[in-house]
Short mmCIF file of C-alpha atoms (C1' of nucleotides) in Angstrom, two decimals:
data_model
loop_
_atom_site.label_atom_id
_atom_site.label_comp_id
_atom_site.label_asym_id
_atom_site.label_seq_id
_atom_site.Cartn_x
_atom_site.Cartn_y
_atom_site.Cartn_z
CA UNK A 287 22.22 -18.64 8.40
CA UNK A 288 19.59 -17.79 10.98
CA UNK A 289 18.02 -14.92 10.61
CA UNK A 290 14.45 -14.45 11.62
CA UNK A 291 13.49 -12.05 8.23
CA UNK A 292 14.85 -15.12 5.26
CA UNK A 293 13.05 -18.19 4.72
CA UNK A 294 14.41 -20.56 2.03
CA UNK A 295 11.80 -21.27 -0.72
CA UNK A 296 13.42 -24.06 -2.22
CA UNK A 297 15.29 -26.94 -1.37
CA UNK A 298 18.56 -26.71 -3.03
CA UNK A 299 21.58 -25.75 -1.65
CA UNK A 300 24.10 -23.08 -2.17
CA UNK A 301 26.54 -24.18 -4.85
CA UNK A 302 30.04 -23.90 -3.94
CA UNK A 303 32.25 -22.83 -6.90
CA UNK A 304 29.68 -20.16 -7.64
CA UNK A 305 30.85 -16.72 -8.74
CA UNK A 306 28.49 -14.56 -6.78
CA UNK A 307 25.48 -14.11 -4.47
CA UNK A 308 22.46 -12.95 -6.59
CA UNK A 309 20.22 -10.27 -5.25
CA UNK A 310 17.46 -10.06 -6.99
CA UNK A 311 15.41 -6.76 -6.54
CA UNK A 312 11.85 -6.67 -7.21
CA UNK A 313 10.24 -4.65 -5.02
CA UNK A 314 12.85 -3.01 -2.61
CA UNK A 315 15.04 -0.79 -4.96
CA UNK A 316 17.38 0.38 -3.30
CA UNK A 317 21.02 0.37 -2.58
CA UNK A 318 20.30 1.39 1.30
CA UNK A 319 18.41 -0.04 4.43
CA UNK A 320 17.77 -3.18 2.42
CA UNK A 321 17.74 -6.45 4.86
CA UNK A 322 17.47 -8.49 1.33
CA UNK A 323 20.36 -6.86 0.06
CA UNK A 324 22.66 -7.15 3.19
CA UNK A 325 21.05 -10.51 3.86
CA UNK A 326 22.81 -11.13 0.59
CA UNK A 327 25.96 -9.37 1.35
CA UNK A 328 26.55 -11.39 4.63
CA UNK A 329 26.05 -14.76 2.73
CA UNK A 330 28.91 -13.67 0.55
CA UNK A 331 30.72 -12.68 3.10
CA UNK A 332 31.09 -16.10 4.60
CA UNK A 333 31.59 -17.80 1.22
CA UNK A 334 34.31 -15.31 0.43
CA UNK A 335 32.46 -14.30 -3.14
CA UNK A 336 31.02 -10.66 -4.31
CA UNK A 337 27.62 -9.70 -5.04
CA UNK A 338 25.81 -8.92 -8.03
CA UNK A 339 22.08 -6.64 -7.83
CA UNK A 340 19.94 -7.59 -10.36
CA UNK A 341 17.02 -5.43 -11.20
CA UNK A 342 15.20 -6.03 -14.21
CA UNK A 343 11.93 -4.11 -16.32
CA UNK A 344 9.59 -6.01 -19.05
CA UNK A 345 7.52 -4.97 -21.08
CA UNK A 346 4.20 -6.04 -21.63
CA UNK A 347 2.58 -6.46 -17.80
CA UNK A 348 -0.44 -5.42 -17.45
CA UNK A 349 -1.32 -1.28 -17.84
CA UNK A 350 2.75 -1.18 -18.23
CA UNK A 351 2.97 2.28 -19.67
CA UNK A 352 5.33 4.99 -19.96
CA UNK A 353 4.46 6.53 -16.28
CA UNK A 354 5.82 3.23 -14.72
CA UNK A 355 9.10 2.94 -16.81
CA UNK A 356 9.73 6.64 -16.30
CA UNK A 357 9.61 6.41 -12.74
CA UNK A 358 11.57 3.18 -12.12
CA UNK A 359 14.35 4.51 -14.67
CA UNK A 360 14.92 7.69 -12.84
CA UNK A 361 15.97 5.40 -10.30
CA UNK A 362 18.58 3.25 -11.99
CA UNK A 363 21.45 6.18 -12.34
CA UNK A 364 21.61 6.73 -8.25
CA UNK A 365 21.25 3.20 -7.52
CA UNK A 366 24.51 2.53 -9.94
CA UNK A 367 26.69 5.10 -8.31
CA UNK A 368 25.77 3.93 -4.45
CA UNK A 369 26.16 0.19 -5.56
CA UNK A 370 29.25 0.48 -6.71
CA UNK A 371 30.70 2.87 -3.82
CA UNK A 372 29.30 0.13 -1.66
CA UNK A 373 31.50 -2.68 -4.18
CA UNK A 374 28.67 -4.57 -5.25
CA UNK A 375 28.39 -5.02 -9.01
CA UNK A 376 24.78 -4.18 -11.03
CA UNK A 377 22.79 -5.23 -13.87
CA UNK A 378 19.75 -3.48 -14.73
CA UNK A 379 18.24 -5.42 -17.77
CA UNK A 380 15.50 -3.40 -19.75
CA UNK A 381 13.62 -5.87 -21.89
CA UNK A 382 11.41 -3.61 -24.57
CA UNK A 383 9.87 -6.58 -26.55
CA UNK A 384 9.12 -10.12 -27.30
CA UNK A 385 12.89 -10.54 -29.47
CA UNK A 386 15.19 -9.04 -26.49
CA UNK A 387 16.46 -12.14 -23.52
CA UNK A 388 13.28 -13.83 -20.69
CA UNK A 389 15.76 -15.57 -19.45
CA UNK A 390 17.79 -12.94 -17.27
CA UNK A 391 17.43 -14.19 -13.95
CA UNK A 392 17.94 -17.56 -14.90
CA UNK A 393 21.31 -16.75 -16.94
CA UNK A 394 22.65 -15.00 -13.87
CA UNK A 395 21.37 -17.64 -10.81
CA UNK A 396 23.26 -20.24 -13.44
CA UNK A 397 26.78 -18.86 -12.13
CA UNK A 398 25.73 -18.09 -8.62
CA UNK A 399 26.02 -19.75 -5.52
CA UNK A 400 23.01 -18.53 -4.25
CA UNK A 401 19.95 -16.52 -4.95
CA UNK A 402 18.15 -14.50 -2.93
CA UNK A 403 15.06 -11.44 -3.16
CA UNK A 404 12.30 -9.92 -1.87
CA UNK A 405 9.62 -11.39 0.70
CA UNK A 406 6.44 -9.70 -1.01
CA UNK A 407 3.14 -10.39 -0.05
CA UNK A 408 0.96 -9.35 -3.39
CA UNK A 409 0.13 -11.43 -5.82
CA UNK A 410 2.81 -10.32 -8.37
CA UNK A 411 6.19 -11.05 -6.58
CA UNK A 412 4.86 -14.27 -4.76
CA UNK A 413 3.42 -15.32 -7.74
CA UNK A 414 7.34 -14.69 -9.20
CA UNK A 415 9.08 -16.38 -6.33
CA UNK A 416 6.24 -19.58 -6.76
CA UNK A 417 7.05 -20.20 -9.89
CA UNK A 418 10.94 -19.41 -10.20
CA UNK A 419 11.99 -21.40 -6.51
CA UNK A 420 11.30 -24.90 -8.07
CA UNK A 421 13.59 -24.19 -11.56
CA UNK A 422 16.22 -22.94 -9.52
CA UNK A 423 19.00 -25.44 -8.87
CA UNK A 424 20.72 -23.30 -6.15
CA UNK A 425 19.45 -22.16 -2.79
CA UNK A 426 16.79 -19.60 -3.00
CA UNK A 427 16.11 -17.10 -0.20
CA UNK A 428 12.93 -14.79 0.38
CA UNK A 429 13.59 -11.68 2.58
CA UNK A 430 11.15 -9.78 4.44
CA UNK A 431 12.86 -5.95 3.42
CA UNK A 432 9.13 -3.79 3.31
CA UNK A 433 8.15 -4.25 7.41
CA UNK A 434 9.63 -3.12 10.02
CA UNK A 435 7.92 -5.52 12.39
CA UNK A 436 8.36 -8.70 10.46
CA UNK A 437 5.57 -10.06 8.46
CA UNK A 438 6.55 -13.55 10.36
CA UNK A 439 5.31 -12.16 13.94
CA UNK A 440 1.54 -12.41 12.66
CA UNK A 441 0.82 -15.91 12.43
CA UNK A 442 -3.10 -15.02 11.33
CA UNK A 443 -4.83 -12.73 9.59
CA UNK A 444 -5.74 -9.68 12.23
CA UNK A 445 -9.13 -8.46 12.17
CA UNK A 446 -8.68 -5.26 12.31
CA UNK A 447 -6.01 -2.03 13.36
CA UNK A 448 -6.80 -2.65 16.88
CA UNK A 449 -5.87 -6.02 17.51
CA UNK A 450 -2.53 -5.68 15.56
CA UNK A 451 -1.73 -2.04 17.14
CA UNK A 452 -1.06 -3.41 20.77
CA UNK A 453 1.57 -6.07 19.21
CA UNK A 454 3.07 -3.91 17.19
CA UNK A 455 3.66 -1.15 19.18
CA UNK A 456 5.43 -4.15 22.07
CA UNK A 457 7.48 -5.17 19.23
CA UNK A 458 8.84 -1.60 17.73
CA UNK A 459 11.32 -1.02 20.59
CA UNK A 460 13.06 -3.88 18.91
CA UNK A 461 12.91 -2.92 15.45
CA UNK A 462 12.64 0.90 15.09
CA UNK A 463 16.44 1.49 14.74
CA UNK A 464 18.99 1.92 12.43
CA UNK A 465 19.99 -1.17 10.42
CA UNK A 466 24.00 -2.01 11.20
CA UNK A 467 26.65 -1.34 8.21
CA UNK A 468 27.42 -4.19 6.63
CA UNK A 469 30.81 -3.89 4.85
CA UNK A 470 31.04 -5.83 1.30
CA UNK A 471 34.12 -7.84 1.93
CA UNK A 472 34.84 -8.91 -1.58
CA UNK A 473 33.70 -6.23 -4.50
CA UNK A 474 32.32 -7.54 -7.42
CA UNK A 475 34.77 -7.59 -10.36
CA UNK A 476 35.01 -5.24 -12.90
CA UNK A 477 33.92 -6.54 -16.09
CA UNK A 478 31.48 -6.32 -19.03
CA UNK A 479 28.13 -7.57 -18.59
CA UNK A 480 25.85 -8.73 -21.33
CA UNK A 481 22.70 -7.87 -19.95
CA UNK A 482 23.32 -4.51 -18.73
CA UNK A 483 21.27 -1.69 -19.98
CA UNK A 484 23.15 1.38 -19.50
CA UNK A 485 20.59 4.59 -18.37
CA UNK A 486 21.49 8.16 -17.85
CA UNK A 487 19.04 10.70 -16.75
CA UNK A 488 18.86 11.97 -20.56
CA UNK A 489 18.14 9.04 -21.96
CA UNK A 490 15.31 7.99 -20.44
CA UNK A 491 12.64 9.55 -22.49
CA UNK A 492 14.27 7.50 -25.95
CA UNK A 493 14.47 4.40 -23.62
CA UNK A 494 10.35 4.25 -22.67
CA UNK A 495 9.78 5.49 -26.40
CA UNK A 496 11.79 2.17 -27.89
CA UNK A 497 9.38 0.06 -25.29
CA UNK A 498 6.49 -2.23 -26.44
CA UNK A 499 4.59 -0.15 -23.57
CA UNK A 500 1.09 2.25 -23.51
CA UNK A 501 2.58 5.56 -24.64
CA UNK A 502 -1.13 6.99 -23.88
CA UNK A 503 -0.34 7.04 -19.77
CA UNK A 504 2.18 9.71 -19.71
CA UNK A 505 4.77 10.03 -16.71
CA UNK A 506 3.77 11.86 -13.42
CA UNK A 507 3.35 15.27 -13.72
CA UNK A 508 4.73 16.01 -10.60
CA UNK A 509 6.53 13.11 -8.95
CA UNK A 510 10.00 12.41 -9.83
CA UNK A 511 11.37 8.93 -9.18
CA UNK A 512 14.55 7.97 -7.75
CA UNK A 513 16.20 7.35 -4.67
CA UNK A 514 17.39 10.99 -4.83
CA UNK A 515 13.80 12.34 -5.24
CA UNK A 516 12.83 9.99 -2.29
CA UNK A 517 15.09 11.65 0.30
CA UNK A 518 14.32 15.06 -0.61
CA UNK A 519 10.62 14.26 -0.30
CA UNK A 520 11.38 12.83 3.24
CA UNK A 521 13.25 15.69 3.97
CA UNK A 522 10.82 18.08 2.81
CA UNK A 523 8.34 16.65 4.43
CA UNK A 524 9.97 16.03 8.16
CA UNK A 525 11.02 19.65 7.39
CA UNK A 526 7.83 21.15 6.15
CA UNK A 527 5.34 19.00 6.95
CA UNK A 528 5.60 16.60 10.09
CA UNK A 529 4.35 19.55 12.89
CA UNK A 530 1.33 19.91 11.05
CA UNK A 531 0.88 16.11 10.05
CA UNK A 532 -1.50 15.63 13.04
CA UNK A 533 -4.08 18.32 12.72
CA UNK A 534 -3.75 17.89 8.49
CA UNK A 535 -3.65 15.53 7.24
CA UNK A 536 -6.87 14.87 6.23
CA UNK A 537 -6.91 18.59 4.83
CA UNK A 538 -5.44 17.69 0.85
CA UNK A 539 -4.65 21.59 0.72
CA UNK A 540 -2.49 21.99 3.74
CA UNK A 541 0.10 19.62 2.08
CA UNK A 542 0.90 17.79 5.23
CA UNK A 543 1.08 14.33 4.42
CA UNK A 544 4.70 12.65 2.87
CA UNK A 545 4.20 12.04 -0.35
CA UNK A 546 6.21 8.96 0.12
CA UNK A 547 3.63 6.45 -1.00
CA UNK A 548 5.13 5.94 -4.83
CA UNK A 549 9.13 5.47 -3.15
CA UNK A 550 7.87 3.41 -0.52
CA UNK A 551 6.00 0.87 -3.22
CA UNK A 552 8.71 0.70 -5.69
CA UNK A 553 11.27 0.62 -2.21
CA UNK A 554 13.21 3.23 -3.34
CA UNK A 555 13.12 4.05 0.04
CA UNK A 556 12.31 2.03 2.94
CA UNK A 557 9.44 2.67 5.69
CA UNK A 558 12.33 2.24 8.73
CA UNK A 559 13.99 4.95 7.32
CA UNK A 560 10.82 6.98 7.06
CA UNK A 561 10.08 5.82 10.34
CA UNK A 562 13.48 7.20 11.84
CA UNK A 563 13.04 10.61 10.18
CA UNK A 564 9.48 11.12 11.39
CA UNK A 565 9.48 9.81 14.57
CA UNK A 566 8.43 12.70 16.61
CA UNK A 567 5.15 12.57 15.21
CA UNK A 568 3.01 9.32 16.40
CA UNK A 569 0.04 9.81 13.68
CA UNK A 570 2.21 9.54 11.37
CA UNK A 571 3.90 6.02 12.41
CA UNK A 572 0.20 5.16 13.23
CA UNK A 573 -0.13 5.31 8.92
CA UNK A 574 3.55 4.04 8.25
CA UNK A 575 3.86 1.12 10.45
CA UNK A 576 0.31 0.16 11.85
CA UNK A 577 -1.97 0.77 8.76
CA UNK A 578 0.64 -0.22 6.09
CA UNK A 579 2.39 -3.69 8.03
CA UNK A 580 -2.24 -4.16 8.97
CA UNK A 581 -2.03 -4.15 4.74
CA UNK A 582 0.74 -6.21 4.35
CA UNK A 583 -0.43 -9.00 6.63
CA UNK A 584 -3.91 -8.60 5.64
CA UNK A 585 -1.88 -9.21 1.82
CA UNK A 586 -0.32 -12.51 3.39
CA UNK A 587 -3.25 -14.23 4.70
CA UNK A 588 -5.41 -13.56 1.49
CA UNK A 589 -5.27 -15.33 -1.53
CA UNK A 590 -7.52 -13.23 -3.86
CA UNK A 591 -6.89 -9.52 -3.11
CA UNK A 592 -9.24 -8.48 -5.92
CA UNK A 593 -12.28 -10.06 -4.70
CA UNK A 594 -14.90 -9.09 -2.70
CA UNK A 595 -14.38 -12.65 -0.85
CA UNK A 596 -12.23 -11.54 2.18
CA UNK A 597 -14.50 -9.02 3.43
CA UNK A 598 -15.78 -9.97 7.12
CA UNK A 599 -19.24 -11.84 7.07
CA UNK A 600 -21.27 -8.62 8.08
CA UNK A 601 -19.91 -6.45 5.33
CA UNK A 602 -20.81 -9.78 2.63
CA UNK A 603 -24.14 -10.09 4.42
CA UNK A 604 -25.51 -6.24 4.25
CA UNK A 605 -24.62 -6.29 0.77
CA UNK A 606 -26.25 -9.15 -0.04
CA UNK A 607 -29.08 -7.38 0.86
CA UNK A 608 -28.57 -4.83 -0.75
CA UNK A 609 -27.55 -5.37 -4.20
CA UNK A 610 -31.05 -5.34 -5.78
CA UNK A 611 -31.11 -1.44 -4.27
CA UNK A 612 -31.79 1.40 -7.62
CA UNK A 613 -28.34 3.48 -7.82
CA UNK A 614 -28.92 6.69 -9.43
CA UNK A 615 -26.88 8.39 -10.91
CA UNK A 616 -24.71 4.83 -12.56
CA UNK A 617 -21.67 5.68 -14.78
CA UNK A 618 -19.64 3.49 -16.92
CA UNK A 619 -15.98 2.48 -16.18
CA UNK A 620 -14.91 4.97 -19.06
CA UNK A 621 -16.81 8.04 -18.00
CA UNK A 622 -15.34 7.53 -14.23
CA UNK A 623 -11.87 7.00 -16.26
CA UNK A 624 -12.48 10.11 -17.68
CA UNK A 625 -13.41 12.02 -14.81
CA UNK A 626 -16.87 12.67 -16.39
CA UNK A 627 -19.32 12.18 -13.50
CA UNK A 628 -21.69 15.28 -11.64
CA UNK A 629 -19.34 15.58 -8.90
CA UNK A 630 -16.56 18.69 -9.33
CA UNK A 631 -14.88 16.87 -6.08
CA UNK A 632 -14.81 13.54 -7.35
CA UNK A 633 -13.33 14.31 -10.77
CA UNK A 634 -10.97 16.68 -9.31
CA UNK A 635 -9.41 13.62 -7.16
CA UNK A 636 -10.03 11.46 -10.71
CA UNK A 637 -7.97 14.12 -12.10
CA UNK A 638 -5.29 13.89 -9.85
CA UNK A 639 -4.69 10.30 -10.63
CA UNK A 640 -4.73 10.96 -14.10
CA UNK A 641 -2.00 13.73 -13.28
CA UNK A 642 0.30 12.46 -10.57
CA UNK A 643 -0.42 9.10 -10.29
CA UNK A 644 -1.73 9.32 -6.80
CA UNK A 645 -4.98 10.33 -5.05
CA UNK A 646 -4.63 12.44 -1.49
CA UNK A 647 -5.37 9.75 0.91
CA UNK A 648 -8.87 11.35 2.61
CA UNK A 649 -10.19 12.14 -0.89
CA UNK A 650 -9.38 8.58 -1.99
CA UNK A 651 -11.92 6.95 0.44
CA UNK A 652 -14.65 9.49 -0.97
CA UNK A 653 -13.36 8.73 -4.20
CA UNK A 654 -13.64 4.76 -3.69
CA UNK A 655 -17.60 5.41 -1.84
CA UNK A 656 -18.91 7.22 -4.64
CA UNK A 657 -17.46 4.43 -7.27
CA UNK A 658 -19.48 2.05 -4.92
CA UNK A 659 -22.53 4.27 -4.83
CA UNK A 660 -22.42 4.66 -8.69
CA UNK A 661 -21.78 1.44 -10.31
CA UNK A 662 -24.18 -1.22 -11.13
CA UNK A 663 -23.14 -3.24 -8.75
CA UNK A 664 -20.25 -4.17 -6.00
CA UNK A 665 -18.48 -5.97 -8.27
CA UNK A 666 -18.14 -3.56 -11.04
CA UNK A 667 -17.66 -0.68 -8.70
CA UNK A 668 -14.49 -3.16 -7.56
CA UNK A 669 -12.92 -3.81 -10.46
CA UNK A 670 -13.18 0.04 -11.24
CA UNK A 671 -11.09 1.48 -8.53
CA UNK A 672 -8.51 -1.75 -8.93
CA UNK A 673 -8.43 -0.78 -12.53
CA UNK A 674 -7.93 2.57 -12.10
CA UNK A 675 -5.31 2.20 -9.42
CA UNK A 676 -2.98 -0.96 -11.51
CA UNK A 677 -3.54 1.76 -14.90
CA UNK A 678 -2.54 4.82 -13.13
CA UNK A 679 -1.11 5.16 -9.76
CA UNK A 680 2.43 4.80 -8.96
CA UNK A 681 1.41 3.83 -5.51
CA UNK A 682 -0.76 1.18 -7.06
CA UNK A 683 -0.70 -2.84 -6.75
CA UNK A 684 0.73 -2.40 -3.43
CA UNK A 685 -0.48 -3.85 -0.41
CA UNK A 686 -2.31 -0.90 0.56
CA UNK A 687 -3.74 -0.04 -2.31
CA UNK A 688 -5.76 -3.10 -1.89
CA UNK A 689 -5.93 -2.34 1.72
CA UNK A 690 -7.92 0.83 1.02
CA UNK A 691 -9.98 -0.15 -1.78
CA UNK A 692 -11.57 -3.05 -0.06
CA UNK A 693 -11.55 -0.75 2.97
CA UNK A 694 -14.61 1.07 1.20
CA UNK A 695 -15.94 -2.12 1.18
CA UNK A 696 -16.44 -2.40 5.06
CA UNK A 697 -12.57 -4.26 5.34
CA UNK A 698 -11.37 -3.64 8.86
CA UNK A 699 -13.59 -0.95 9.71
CA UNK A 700 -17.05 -1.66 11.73
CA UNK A 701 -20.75 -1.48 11.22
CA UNK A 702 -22.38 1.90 10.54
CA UNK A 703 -26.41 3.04 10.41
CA UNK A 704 -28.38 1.40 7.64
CA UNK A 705 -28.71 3.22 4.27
CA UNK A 706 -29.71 2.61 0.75
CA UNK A 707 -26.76 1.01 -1.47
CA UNK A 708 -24.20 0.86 1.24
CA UNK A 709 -26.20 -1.24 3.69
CA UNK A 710 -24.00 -1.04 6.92
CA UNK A 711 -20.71 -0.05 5.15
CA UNK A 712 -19.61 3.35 5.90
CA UNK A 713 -21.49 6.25 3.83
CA UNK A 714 -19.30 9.30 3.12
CA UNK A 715 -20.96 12.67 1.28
CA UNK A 716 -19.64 15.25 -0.30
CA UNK A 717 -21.33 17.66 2.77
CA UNK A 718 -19.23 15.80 4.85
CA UNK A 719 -16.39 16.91 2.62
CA UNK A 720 -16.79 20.43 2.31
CA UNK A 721 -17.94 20.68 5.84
CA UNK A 722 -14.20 19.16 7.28
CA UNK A 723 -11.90 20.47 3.95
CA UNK A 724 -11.37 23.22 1.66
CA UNK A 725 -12.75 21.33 -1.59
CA UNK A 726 -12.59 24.55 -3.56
CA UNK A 727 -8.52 24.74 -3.16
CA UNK A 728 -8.62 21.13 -4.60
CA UNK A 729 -10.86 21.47 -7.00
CA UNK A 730 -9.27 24.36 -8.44
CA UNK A 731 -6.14 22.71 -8.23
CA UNK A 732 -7.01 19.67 -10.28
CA UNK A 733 -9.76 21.94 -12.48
CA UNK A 734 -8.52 21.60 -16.11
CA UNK A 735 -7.96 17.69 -17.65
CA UNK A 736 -4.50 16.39 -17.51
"C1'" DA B 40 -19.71 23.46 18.42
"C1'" DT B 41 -20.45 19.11 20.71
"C1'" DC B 42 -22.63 14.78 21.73
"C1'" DG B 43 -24.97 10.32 21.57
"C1'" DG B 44 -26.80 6.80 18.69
"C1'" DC B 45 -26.46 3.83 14.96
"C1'" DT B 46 -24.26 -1.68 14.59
"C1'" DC B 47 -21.02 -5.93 14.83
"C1'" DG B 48 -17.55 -8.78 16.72
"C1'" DC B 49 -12.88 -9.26 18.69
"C1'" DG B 50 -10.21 -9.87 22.64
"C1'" DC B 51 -9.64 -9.34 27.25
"C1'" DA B 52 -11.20 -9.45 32.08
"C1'" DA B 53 -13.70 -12.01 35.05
"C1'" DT C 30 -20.28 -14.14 29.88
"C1'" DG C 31 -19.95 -9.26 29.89
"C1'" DC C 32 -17.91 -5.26 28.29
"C1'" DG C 33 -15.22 -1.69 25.83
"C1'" DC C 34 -14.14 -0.04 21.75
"C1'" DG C 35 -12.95 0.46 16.94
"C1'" DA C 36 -9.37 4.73 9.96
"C1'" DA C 37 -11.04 9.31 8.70
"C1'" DG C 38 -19.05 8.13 8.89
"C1'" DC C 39 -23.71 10.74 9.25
"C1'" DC C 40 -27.65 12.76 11.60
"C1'" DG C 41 -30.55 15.02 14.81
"C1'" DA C 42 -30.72 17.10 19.28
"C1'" DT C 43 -28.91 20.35 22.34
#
DNA sequence: ATCGGCTCGCGCAA
DNA sequence: TGCGCGAAGCCGAT
């Protein structure tokens, strides 16, 4: 099947007597405008079989915690109901602890014909699809769901937005439209399934409590998950929002950005839909389809995204020379954690974090300076912000949050006048910050501890 | 309020 | 080989 999104990562081949076509969803979610899924869907189509979605959530990867496995469950009700209108059949299989099933996916690809699942560039799903494509004994497909422009057009990592703006923007009259119906021609059967975890909205909160997970990071105080949540915050914001993107979005207390940065990671909803919605407004697609598919094939082309490695050789040179400079005030990894430095600005976008689960993009870059300009060293101030990010953000461990972070660190952006610390890398000060935003409304906002 | 300079290197035009 | 220009910068001069 040609199709210029699925690459096979194995070399086995689709076993004929095979009850289904196996979808496995790791990182795209969803029910709707999934290429994976309908990739799926088509194969079984031609082989005359059904389809079965498999989602599953462990226990026990690192910082999982009850803010995670709150937000994915919310999810699992409304992606039920639309699978099954759509006649595909679902397992969603919660594993709390070391005595429940590891075996899920290889249970369920032992009856299929085929298996197929997400094209992810971070090191957590293509770790996954490494490691499970060689123990599979049926064909295995990777699907490129998360771009809109294929990762597959960029043969080489870009250098920065504006060498992979040009292609992209040749290449979005092609993709920027609706993806076709695809009709499920034989429904999955109706029958009991072992590994099924049944979830209803009202029994989440036992569910995360029965986990093996850290209780201590408590579910977003203000961001639901869910593909329901996810089109009412697209909504909203195309509503509410998108006519005042342009001129504020870098002000966090107009409330002009999407929001959409936790549904698009987990794929509860997907950036082409996003991109449809908003199109009237090009800064906006400059964010959603230059800066995040610039993350995602900066995430391709780089083996260690938490390393200071991939930087370009003028960022690793200037701090070179400067990592003997005296940084004053230096704070510990806990007392940024606990939004304990001098700065009511920084710990009020700490604070955030610790609340939502995300940081307001333009406050996130200050955020990520300071860490730099008050840890020990580069290295420390690295792992802080990835630490911070995999503990607490639901927009975390995503290509962009890596994207970003090492973006502090002079990745994709350009030379700047020489200053202690920082070298050449960008400087950003909190003068800067009241001069161009209304830091009191944010620090107000995220004034008392979470 | 607005503007140029700071500094490097990619990619295109020539 | 030369040249323009780049994710959100700052700073000093006007």
């Amino acid at each position: 099947m040609a199709n210029e999104r699925a690459r096979q990562l194995n070399g086995a081949g689709i076993r004929s007597g095979g009850d289904y076509i196996l979808y496995w969803s790791q990182m795209n979610r969803r029910a709707d405008a999934n290429q994976a899924l309908d990739f799926a869907v088509e194969l079984a189509n031609e082989r005359r079989l059904p389809v079965l979605f498999y989602e599953g959530l462990t226990y026990g990867y690192p910082y999982s915690s009850d803010r995670f496995h709150t937000f994915i469950l919310e999810g699992v009700p409304e992606t039920e109901k639309r699978l099954k209108a759509r006649g595909i059949g679902y397992t969603f299989y919660l594993r709390r602890g070391p005595s429940d099933a590891n075996d899920v996916l290889y249970r369920l690809a032992a009856r299929a014909a085929a298996v197929v699942t997400d094209d992810y560039p971070t090191f957590i799903a293509a770790r996954h699809n490494a490691g499970v494509a060689p123990k599979l004994d049926v064909a295995f497909f990777a699907v490129d769901a998360s771009c809109i422009v294929p990762m597959a057009h960029f043969q080489k990592r870009e250098y920065a937005a504006y060498t992979i703006r040009p292609k992209i923007h040749k290449l979005l009259p092609r993709y920027l439209w609706p993806l076709p119906p695809v009709e499920v021609r034989r429904p999955f059967p109706r029958r009991a399934n072992e590994f099924h975890t049944h979830v209803t909205g009202a029994g989440i909160g036992a569910l995360v409590a029965s986990c093996a997970i850290d209780h201590t990071v408590r579910p977003s105080a203000s961001i639901p998950g869910g593909r329901l949540a996810a089109e009412a915050r697209l909504a909203d914001f195309v509503r509410h929002g998108l006519a005042r993107y342009a001129g504020e979005h870098n002000e966090p207390s107009a409330r002009a950005t999407s929001g959409l940065s936790p549904y698009l990671h987990f794929g509860r909803i997907s950036a082409l839909e996003a991109a449809l919605a908003a199109r009237a407004c090009g800064e906006f697609l400059e964010q959603l389809i230059v800066r995040r598919e610039l993350a995602f094939n900066f995430a391709r082309f780089t083996p260690r995204l938490d390393s200071l490695e991939a930087l370009p050789d003028w960022a690793r040179e200037t701090m070179r020379r400067h990592r003997r400079d005296r940084r004053s005030p230096v704070y510990t990894g806990e007392q940024f954690e606990h939004a304990a430095t001098h700065d009511q600005l920084w710990n009020a976008a700490q604070r955030e974090l610790l609340s939502s689960g995300v940081i307001h993009g333009y406050y996130r870059m200050y955020w990520g300076k300071k860490i730099i300009e008050w840890s020990p060293d580069y290295e420390q101030a690295l792992r802080t912000m990835i630490y911070l990010h995999e503990r607490y953000a639901l927009d975390g461990r995503d290509p962009n949050t890596y994207t970003n972070i090492l973006w502090c660190f002079g990745l994709h952006d350009r030379p700047w006048p020489e200053r202690p610390v920082f070298g050449t890398l960008r400087w950003m000060s909190l003068e800067g910050m009241r001069r161009k935003t209304d830091t009191e409304a944010y620090i107000a906002q995220w004034r008392s501890a979470p």
